[in-house]
XYZ file of N, CA, C and O in Angstrom:
716
model
N 135.287 100.974 159.045
C 136.243 101.193 157.981
C 137.639 101.020 158.521
O 137.905 101.310 159.655
N 138.503 100.634 157.613
C 139.787 100.266 158.101
C 140.918 101.206 157.829
O 141.398 101.863 158.714
N 141.344 101.343 156.600
C 142.662 101.821 156.271
C 142.909 103.294 156.333
O 142.198 104.072 156.952
N 143.959 103.650 155.663
C 144.476 105.006 155.610
C 143.556 105.879 154.763
O 143.253 105.563 153.629
N 143.085 106.993 155.315
C 142.236 107.929 154.595
C 143.077 108.690 153.581
O 144.189 109.103 153.871
N 142.533 108.859 152.377
C 143.210 109.660 151.368
C 142.294 110.790 150.929
O 141.098 110.593 150.773
N 142.885 111.982 150.764
C 142.180 113.128 150.230
C 142.522 113.219 148.753
O 143.689 113.155 148.377
N 141.499 113.367 147.914
C 141.702 113.413 146.468
C 141.293 114.799 145.968
O 140.169 115.244 146.192
N 142.228 115.462 145.295
C 141.998 116.792 144.739
C 141.687 116.638 143.246
O 142.568 116.278 142.466
N 140.417 116.887 142.868
C 139.984 116.742 141.478
C 139.535 118.066 140.856
O 139.336 118.139 139.660
N 139.328 119.082 141.675
C 138.894 120.382 141.161
C 140.111 121.269 140.942
O 140.774 121.658 141.892
N 140.392 121.599 139.703
C 141.546 122.416 139.363
C 142.776 121.575 139.122
O 142.724 120.357 139.038
N 143.900 122.261 139.011
C 145.161 121.605 138.700
C 146.041 121.692 139.932
O 146.066 122.720 140.597
N 146.798 120.701 140.265
C 146.864 119.389 139.643
C 145.894 118.409 140.299
O 145.385 118.671 141.385
N 145.681 117.295 139.634
C 144.968 116.159 140.221
C 145.995 115.498 141.135
O 147.086 115.171 140.712
N 145.680 115.386 142.435
C 146.625 114.742 143.335
C 145.900 114.024 144.457
O 144.717 114.211 144.671
N 146.671 113.223 145.169
C 146.172 112.433 146.286
C 147.067 112.727 147.482
O 148.286 112.842 147.344
N 146.449 112.890 148.664
C 147.202 113.157 149.895
C 146.726 112.176 150.963
O 145.527 111.946 151.103
N 147.632 111.641 151.721
C 147.255 110.720 152.789
C 146.768 111.511 153.992
O 146.972 112.716 154.084
N 146.154 110.812 154.939
C 145.659 111.479 156.137
C 146.791 112.005 157.017
O 146.560 112.786 157.917
N 148.005 111.589 156.735
C 149.157 112.121 157.470
C 149.656 113.417 156.846
O 150.658 113.972 157.265
N 148.996 113.868 155.768
C 149.382 115.110 155.120
C 150.423 114.941 154.035
O 150.862 115.900 153.429
N 150.833 113.720 153.770
C 151.856 113.456 152.756
C 151.206 113.402 151.374
O 150.293 112.628 151.149
N 151.686 114.243 150.459
C 151.173 114.187 149.095
C 151.768 112.983 148.406
O 152.951 112.702 148.524
N 150.931 112.276 147.719
C 151.363 111.073 147.033
C 151.721 111.468 145.606
O 151.004 111.184 144.668
N 152.863 112.174 145.487
C 153.258 112.640 144.170
C 154.030 111.581 143.389
O 154.185 111.688 142.191
N 154.481 110.545 144.068
C 155.204 109.485 143.368
C 154.360 108.867 142.263
O 154.874 108.389 141.275
N 153.055 108.883 142.457
C 152.192 108.268 141.460
C 152.265 109.022 140.137
O 152.070 108.478 139.073
N 152.625 110.292 140.181
C 152.683 111.103 138.975
C 154.085 111.217 138.404
O 154.261 111.551 137.254
N 155.106 110.967 139.225
C 156.480 111.109 138.757
C 157.178 109.764 138.594
O 158.320 109.728 138.171
N 156.495 108.695 138.891
C 157.094 107.368 138.811
C 157.597 107.065 137.398
O 156.895 107.301 136.423
N 158.832 106.531 137.277
C 159.323 106.148 135.950
C 158.441 105.066 135.310
O 158.443 104.901 134.109
N 157.669 104.368 136.135
C 156.782 103.327 135.599
C 155.697 103.941 134.717
O 155.088 103.256 133.916
N 155.428 105.227 134.887
C 154.324 105.848 134.176
C 154.701 106.385 132.798
O 153.889 106.389 131.899
N 155.878 106.898 132.669
C 156.342 107.640 131.499
C 155.352 107.760 130.348
O 154.633 108.731 130.275
N 155.313 106.834 129.422
C 154.522 107.002 128.201
C 153.053 106.668 128.367
O 152.238 107.113 127.584
N 152.723 105.871 129.339
C 151.333 105.436 129.473
C 150.634 106.061 130.673
O 149.642 105.566 131.148
N 151.151 107.151 131.149
C 150.624 107.733 132.375
C 149.213 108.270 132.231
O 148.451 108.248 133.182
N 148.844 108.756 131.063
C 147.520 109.354 130.921
C 146.432 108.308 131.138
O 145.474 108.558 131.880
N 146.547 107.142 130.550
C 145.534 106.092 130.741
C 145.512 105.644 132.198
O 144.455 105.435 132.774
N 146.678 105.509 132.808
C 146.752 105.085 134.195
C 146.100 106.126 135.107
O 145.292 105.780 135.968
N 146.410 107.395 134.889
C 145.815 108.451 135.710
C 144.318 108.567 135.456
O 143.548 108.823 136.383
N 143.905 108.377 134.217
C 142.480 108.433 133.892
C 141.738 107.304 134.604
O 140.675 107.521 135.190
N 142.301 106.110 134.578
C 141.685 104.975 135.284
C 141.643 105.253 136.785
O 140.610 105.039 137.432
N 142.740 105.751 137.341
C 142.771 106.060 138.770
C 141.705 107.094 139.113
O 140.949 106.924 140.071
N 141.615 108.169 138.327
C 140.613 109.207 138.578
C 139.208 108.626 138.519
O 138.364 108.930 139.371
N 138.955 107.769 137.544
C 137.636 107.140 137.404
C 137.303 106.288 138.622
O 136.218 106.400 139.191
N 138.224 105.444 139.032
C 137.974 104.554 140.173
C 137.808 105.338 141.472
O 136.949 105.019 142.295
N 138.619 106.371 141.657
C 138.509 107.177 142.869
C 137.197 107.947 142.888
O 136.519 108.005 143.909
N 136.846 108.549 141.754
C 135.619 109.347 141.709
C 134.379 108.480 141.914
O 133.421 108.888 142.546
N 134.412 107.284 141.385
C 133.265 106.378 141.497
C 133.434 105.410 142.677
O 132.859 104.318 142.664
N 134.199 105.838 143.683
C 134.411 104.983 144.859
C 133.049 104.639 145.458
O 132.089 105.398 145.351
N 132.981 103.493 146.055
C 131.713 103.077 146.650
C 130.818 102.354 145.659
O 129.728 101.917 146.018
N 131.239 102.257 144.423
C 130.468 101.515 143.424
C 131.426 100.728 142.540
O 132.607 101.052 142.451
N 130.910 99.702 141.936
C 131.689 98.918 140.984
C 131.337 99.423 139.590
O 130.168 99.543 139.249
N 132.364 99.735 138.806
C 132.171 100.296 137.473
C 132.340 99.177 136.453
O 133.332 98.441 136.467
N 131.361 99.060 135.576
C 131.376 98.025 134.552
C 132.590 98.176 133.631
O 132.950 99.286 133.237
N 133.202 97.050 133.307
C 134.392 97.048 132.454
C 134.142 97.747 131.119
O 134.974 98.505 130.637
N 132.976 97.538 130.530
C 132.689 98.170 129.237
C 132.629 99.692 129.370
O 133.042 100.424 128.467
N 132.149 100.180 130.510
C 132.117 101.628 130.760
C 133.535 102.183 130.895
O 133.855 103.242 130.359
N 134.393 101.457 131.589
C 135.790 101.880 131.732
C 136.478 101.851 130.373
O 137.205 102.788 130.017
N 136.244 100.807 129.602
C 136.839 100.720 128.267
C 136.402 101.894 127.400
O 137.218 102.490 126.693
N 135.123 102.241 127.473
C 134.624 103.378 126.691
C 135.273 104.678 127.160
O 135.617 105.537 126.343
N 135.461 104.829 128.480
C 136.099 106.038 129.014
C 137.545 106.157 128.549
O 137.999 107.236 128.186
N 138.267 105.048 128.587
C 139.695 105.081 128.282
C 140.016 104.995 126.797
O 140.983 105.591 126.329
N 139.206 104.218 126.056
C 139.557 103.920 124.666
C 138.483 104.304 123.656
O 138.624 104.036 122.477
N 137.396 104.876 124.104
C 136.322 105.260 123.202
C 135.304 104.148 123.026
O 135.537 103.000 123.415
N 134.189 104.499 122.453
C 133.088 103.546 122.288
C 133.434 102.387 121.357
O 132.915 101.296 121.489
N 134.301 102.639 120.389
C 134.627 101.610 119.393
C 135.894 100.855 119.741
O 136.751 100.623 118.890
N 136.040 100.481 120.986
C 137.227 99.749 121.406
C 137.121 98.293 120.958
O 136.038 97.758 120.790
N 138.260 97.681 120.789
C 138.290 96.279 120.375
C 138.964 95.406 121.409
O 139.145 95.803 122.568
N 139.366 94.236 120.976
C 140.017 93.271 121.868
C 141.339 93.821 122.400
O 141.714 93.565 123.539
N 142.034 94.604 121.593
C 143.295 95.199 122.033
C 143.066 96.082 123.253
O 143.864 96.064 124.193
N 141.972 96.835 123.251
C 141.655 97.700 124.393
C 141.427 96.870 125.655
O 141.843 97.273 126.744
N 140.784 95.721 125.515
C 140.559 94.841 126.679
C 141.886 94.385 127.264
O 142.066 94.387 128.492
N 142.812 94.000 126.400
C 144.139 93.589 126.872
C 144.879 94.769 127.483
O 145.546 94.624 128.512
N 144.756 95.938 126.857
C 145.411 97.133 127.389
C 144.870 97.496 128.764
O 145.623 97.909 129.640
N 143.558 97.343 128.962
C 142.960 97.643 130.261
C 143.548 96.738 131.338
O 143.896 97.202 132.424
N 143.674 95.463 131.037
C 144.280 94.545 132.008
C 145.697 94.999 132.364
O 146.103 94.972 133.528
N 146.452 95.432 131.355
C 147.824 95.885 131.587
C 147.833 97.176 132.425
O 148.664 97.321 133.335
N 146.935 98.101 132.149
C 146.866 99.356 132.906
C 146.496 99.080 134.354
O 147.083 99.654 135.276
N 145.551 98.180 134.579
C 145.163 97.825 135.951
C 146.341 97.186 136.681
O 146.622 97.512 137.837
N 147.055 96.318 136.003
C 148.241 95.684 136.589
C 149.271 96.746 136.977
O 149.800 96.743 138.093
N 149.550 97.687 136.070
C 150.517 98.750 136.355
C 150.044 99.648 137.488
O 150.829 100.040 138.346
N 148.754 99.975 137.501
C 148.224 100.822 138.569
C 148.377 100.137 139.920
O 148.761 100.772 140.903
N 148.104 98.852 139.977
C 148.290 98.117 141.240
C 149.744 98.184 141.698
O 150.023 98.352 142.888
N 150.692 98.058 140.753
C 152.116 98.145 141.102
C 152.468 99.544 141.610
O 153.206 99.687 142.588
N 151.953 100.570 140.952
C 152.233 101.955 141.361
C 151.671 102.211 142.749
O 152.347 102.796 143.601
N 150.436 101.777 143.010
C 149.831 101.987 144.331
C 150.656 101.320 145.421
O 150.798 101.853 146.522
N 151.212 100.167 145.105
C 152.056 99.464 146.072
C 153.347 100.238 146.317
O 153.821 100.349 147.441
N 153.900 100.836 145.256
C 155.176 101.548 145.367
C 155.075 102.886 146.087
O 156.084 103.407 146.541
N 153.892 103.475 146.153
C 153.791 104.821 146.730
C 153.667 104.819 148.249
O 153.485 105.861 148.850
N 153.739 103.654 148.831
C 153.762 103.614 150.286
C 152.450 103.260 150.947
O 152.349 103.337 152.166
N 151.450 102.900 150.164
C 150.210 102.435 150.785
C 150.453 101.052 151.381
O 151.232 100.268 150.840
N 149.811 100.742 152.485
C 149.978 99.406 153.070
C 149.572 98.333 152.063
O 148.771 98.585 151.162
N 150.141 97.157 152.213
C 149.807 96.060 151.301
C 148.305 95.827 151.280
O 147.644 95.892 152.320
N 147.788 95.575 150.108
C 146.372 95.287 149.963
C 145.924 95.477 148.530
O 146.639 96.049 147.707
N 144.759 94.982 148.257
C 144.197 95.097 146.919
C 143.271 96.306 146.877
O 142.112 96.234 147.271
N 143.791 97.422 146.407
C 143.025 98.672 146.369
C 142.031 98.705 145.216
O 141.055 99.437 145.266
N 142.307 97.925 144.186
C 141.400 97.864 143.047
C 140.682 96.524 143.095
O 141.287 95.468 142.925
N 139.383 96.596 143.343
C 138.570 95.386 143.403
C 138.145 94.985 141.995
O 137.930 95.844 141.136
N 138.010 93.699 141.778
C 137.569 93.181 140.491
C 136.544 92.087 140.747
O 136.850 91.106 141.427
N 135.312 92.307 140.239
C 134.242 91.322 140.449
C 133.364 91.223 139.213
O 132.738 92.210 138.822
N 133.327 90.067 138.606
C 132.404 89.771 137.508
C 132.301 90.899 136.476
O 131.233 91.433 136.217
N 133.425 91.271 135.900
C 133.419 92.278 134.849
C 133.267 93.706 135.330
O 132.962 94.600 134.546
N 133.494 93.940 136.628
C 133.440 95.306 137.164
C 134.699 95.578 137.984
O 135.361 94.645 138.457
N 135.002 96.859 138.123
C 136.151 97.277 138.924
C 135.720 98.393 139.863
O 134.830 99.180 139.536
N 136.394 98.467 141.008
C 136.064 99.517 141.954
C 137.195 99.755 142.936
O 138.108 98.942 143.071
N 137.129 100.893 143.617
C 138.105 101.249 144.639
C 137.703 100.591 145.950
O 136.541 100.617 146.335
N 138.649 99.998 146.644
C 138.396 99.306 147.898
C 138.351 100.319 149.048
O 139.368 100.634 149.652
N 137.155 100.810 149.332
C 136.970 101.822 150.385
C 137.239 101.275 151.780
O 137.578 102.040 152.677
N 137.045 99.984 151.980
C 137.317 99.419 153.296
C 138.807 99.486 153.598
O 139.204 99.701 154.735
N 139.608 99.326 152.577
C 141.058 99.363 152.736
C 141.583 100.796 152.757
O 142.531 101.112 153.465
N 140.932 101.670 151.977
C 141.415 103.044 151.864
C 140.252 103.990 151.580
O 139.929 104.263 150.425
N 139.598 104.498 152.636
C 138.493 105.444 152.434
C 139.000 106.754 151.836
O 140.154 107.129 152.023
N 138.107 107.422 151.112
C 138.481 108.638 150.390
C 137.662 109.835 150.836
O 136.508 109.700 151.231
N 138.272 110.993 150.725
C 137.592 112.267 150.873
C 137.937 113.047 149.602
O 139.116 113.277 149.322
N 136.918 113.404 148.813
C 137.143 114.012 147.510
C 136.626 115.445 147.507
O 135.459 115.688 147.851
N 137.482 116.377 147.114
C 137.111 117.791 147.135
C 135.858 118.068 146.308
O 135.002 118.861 146.705
N 135.702 117.410 145.177
C 134.537 117.626 144.315
C 133.245 117.210 145.026
O 132.219 117.889 144.908
N 133.295 116.127 145.782
C 132.111 115.683 146.523
C 131.783 116.643 147.664
O 130.621 116.930 147.924
N 132.826 117.119 148.337
C 132.614 118.069 149.432
C 131.964 119.338 148.885
O 130.978 119.831 149.431
N 132.513 119.851 147.788
C 131.939 121.039 147.167
C 130.489 120.804 146.773
O 129.611 121.611 147.077
N 130.218 119.688 146.081
C 128.855 119.391 145.624
C 127.869 119.309 146.769
O 126.772 119.868 146.700
N 128.261 118.635 147.837
C 127.371 118.487 148.995
C 127.124 119.831 149.677
O 125.982 120.165 150.019
N 128.181 120.603 149.881
C 128.021 121.889 150.557
C 127.243 122.885 149.700
O 126.412 123.631 150.216
N 127.503 122.894 148.399
C 126.771 123.810 147.510
C 125.296 123.426 147.455
O 124.419 124.295 147.528
N 125.024 122.129 147.370
C 123.632 121.672 147.349
C 122.897 122.042 148.615
O 121.750 122.505 148.576
N 123.562 121.855 149.742
C 122.965 122.206 151.041
C 122.698 123.710 151.124
O 121.628 124.142 151.553
N 123.661 124.508 150.678
C 123.509 125.965 150.726
C 122.382 126.426 149.815
O 121.564 127.270 150.207
N 122.311 125.886 148.622
C 121.279 126.304 147.675
C 119.885 125.879 148.125
O 118.894 126.502 147.743
N 119.813 124.835 148.942
C 118.520 124.353 149.437
C 118.020 125.149 150.643
O 116.864 125.003 151.046
N 118.863 126.012 151.192
C 118.459 126.810 152.351
C 117.374 127.812 151.963
O 117.331 128.280 150.828
N 116.542 128.123 152.920
C 115.469 129.093 152.694
C 116.056 130.463 152.368
O 117.075 130.857 152.931
N 115.374 131.186 151.487
C 115.850 132.515 151.100
C 115.819 133.505 152.257
O 116.573 134.464 152.273
N 114.969 133.270 153.233
C 114.870 134.165 154.378
C 116.125 134.176 155.237
O 116.345 135.085 156.023
N 116.955 133.156 155.098
C 118.186 133.054 155.880
C 119.376 133.485 155.019
O 120.341 132.753 154.847
N 119.310 134.696 154.509
C 120.291 135.186 153.550
C 121.713 135.129 154.082
O 122.615 134.654 153.394
N 121.933 135.596 155.296
C 123.279 135.592 155.875
C 123.856 134.196 155.981
O 125.005 133.953 155.600
N 123.050 133.252 156.494
C 123.496 131.859 156.616
C 123.746 131.245 155.255
O 124.709 130.495 155.062
N 122.861 131.569 154.307
C 122.985 131.014 152.965
C 124.264 131.511 152.291
O 125.001 130.730 151.694
N 124.551 132.782 152.435
C 125.773 133.345 151.851
C 126.998 132.712 152.483
O 127.947 132.333 151.789
N 126.980 132.567 153.797
C 128.107 131.938 154.489
C 128.294 130.498 154.012
O 129.419 130.063 153.759
N 127.196 129.754 153.877
C 127.271 128.363 153.410
C 127.783 128.293 151.971
O 128.580 127.411 151.625
N 127.347 129.225 151.127
C 127.817 129.263 149.735
C 129.306 129.610 149.676
O 130.052 129.026 148.870
N 129.738 130.518 150.514
C 131.163 130.885 150.554
C 132.014 129.690 150.985
O 133.100 129.464 150.454
N 131.506 128.932 151.948
C 132.217 127.728 152.389
C 132.320 126.728 151.236
O 133.373 126.144 151.000
N 131.224 126.547 150.502
C 131.232 125.628 149.361
C 132.224 126.107 148.307
O 133.050 125.326 147.808
N 132.162 127.382 147.973
C 133.029 127.933 146.933
C 134.504 127.836 147.328
O 135.373 127.700 146.468
N 134.797 127.864 148.613
C 136.191 127.743 149.051
C 136.808 126.412 148.629
O 138.029 126.284 148.550
N 135.979 125.427 148.354
C 136.474 124.118 147.908
C 136.612 124.040 146.395
O 137.213 123.117 145.878
N 136.032 124.993 145.696
C 136.058 124.968 144.235
C 137.332 125.659 143.762
O 137.454 126.868 143.815
N 138.294 124.877 143.294
C 139.599 125.405 142.884
C 139.766 125.429 141.366
O 140.848 125.697 140.868
N 138.710 125.104 140.641
C 138.793 125.109 139.181
C 137.985 123.985 138.590
O 137.272 123.274 139.293
N 138.114 123.821 137.305
C 137.358 122.806 136.570
C 137.602 121.406 137.122
O 138.674 121.108 137.657
N 136.616 120.555 136.933
C 136.697 119.157 137.361
C 137.638 118.407 136.430
O 137.437 118.394 135.218
N 138.676 117.816 136.979
C 139.668 117.020 136.262
C 140.057 117.629 134.910
O 139.836 117.045 133.853
N 140.663 118.827 134.929
C 140.996 119.486 133.670
C 141.924 118.669 132.765
O 141.902 118.846 131.552
N 142.693 117.761 133.337
C 143.561 116.901 132.531
C 142.742 116.046 131.552
O 143.211 115.683 130.497
N 141.490 115.767 131.925
C 140.622 114.926 131.098
C 139.389 115.696 130.638
O 138.322 115.122 130.451
N 139.529 116.994 130.436
C 138.388 117.873 130.168
C 137.600 117.541 128.912
O 136.459 117.963 128.779
N 138.165 116.781 128.001
C 137.447 116.427 126.771
C 136.737 115.081 126.854
O 136.122 114.646 125.878
N 136.828 114.422 127.984
C 136.185 113.121 128.158
C 134.719 113.321 128.536
O 134.397 114.172 129.367
N 133.838 112.532 127.937
C 132.396 112.693 128.118
C 131.992 112.663 129.579
O 131.257 113.534 130.045
N 132.465 111.677 130.341
C 132.041 111.570 131.737
C 132.544 112.756 132.553
O 131.852 113.220 133.459
N 133.717 113.285 132.218
C 134.266 114.438 132.939
C 133.449 115.685 132.603
O 133.124 116.484 133.487
N 133.081 115.846 131.338
C 132.255 116.982 130.920
C 130.927 116.968 131.666
O 130.460 117.999 132.167
N 130.314 115.791 131.768
C 129.023 115.677 132.461
C 129.146 116.064 133.931
O 128.298 116.776 134.467
N 130.199 115.622 134.589
C 130.391 115.958 136.001
C 130.720 117.441 136.156
O 130.228 118.093 137.073
N 131.532 117.978 135.266
C 131.876 119.405 135.322
C 130.620 120.256 135.218
O 130.477 121.258 135.929
N 129.696 119.867 134.352
C 128.446 120.622 134.213
C 127.657 120.646 135.516
O 127.070 121.663 135.876
N 127.663 119.526 136.246
C 126.974 119.490 137.541
C 127.580 120.506 138.513
O 126.862 121.214 139.210
N 128.911 120.567 138.550
C 129.563 121.487 139.481
C 129.312 122.935 139.073
O 129.120 123.795 139.913
N 129.296 123.204 137.797
C 129.013 124.563 137.324
C 127.570 124.964 137.656
O 127.309 126.115 137.991
N 126.646 123.997 137.551
C 125.259 124.272 137.942
C 125.181 124.658 139.411
O 124.442 125.556 139.793
N 125.981 123.974 140.238
C 126.012 124.295 141.670
C 126.549 125.691 141.916
O 126.217 126.324 142.916
N 127.413 126.183 141.006
C 127.957 127.521 141.155
C 127.022 128.577 140.567
O 127.251 129.764 140.705
N 125.979 128.118 139.868
C 125.029 129.045 139.273
C 125.523 129.651 137.972
O 125.069 130.711 137.561
N 126.481 128.995 137.309
C 126.998 129.520 136.036
C 126.089 129.170 134.885
O 125.398 128.210 134.875
């Protein structure tokens, strides 16, 4: 793997990105380029980051951003949002490169250029591991669960809490917490 590691905070508020140097990438949220269209841009960014390591079908992204009944206007809007997101990523100080991959009607985050560490994934993995431990190891299991819970800072992507894909992922994390 090559590039700069980024930590992505998706559990609780705010949704943010931090570089491996410890610098929070807050410019992406305060950039004047975002003003009125920031929600779609942030939603697309959250989707691509969360689904890193896979290519997401354009129709799935369109449904996430514009609903199931999107039309040709939504397709044009998606192209514009991707263009703006690429400009924002360039402006926030990431090294030159194509962070958003595009292949045959799919989009994805370029992990080779910028690997990610996501709090929601860390929590899910640690909670799953802890819950799979034998009941006879109560002390170890409690310690492992406490470590997992330390990563849980709140709901999954609360900014997009009414979106179907976010609701589905939030339910998984709540199941891991035993709620």
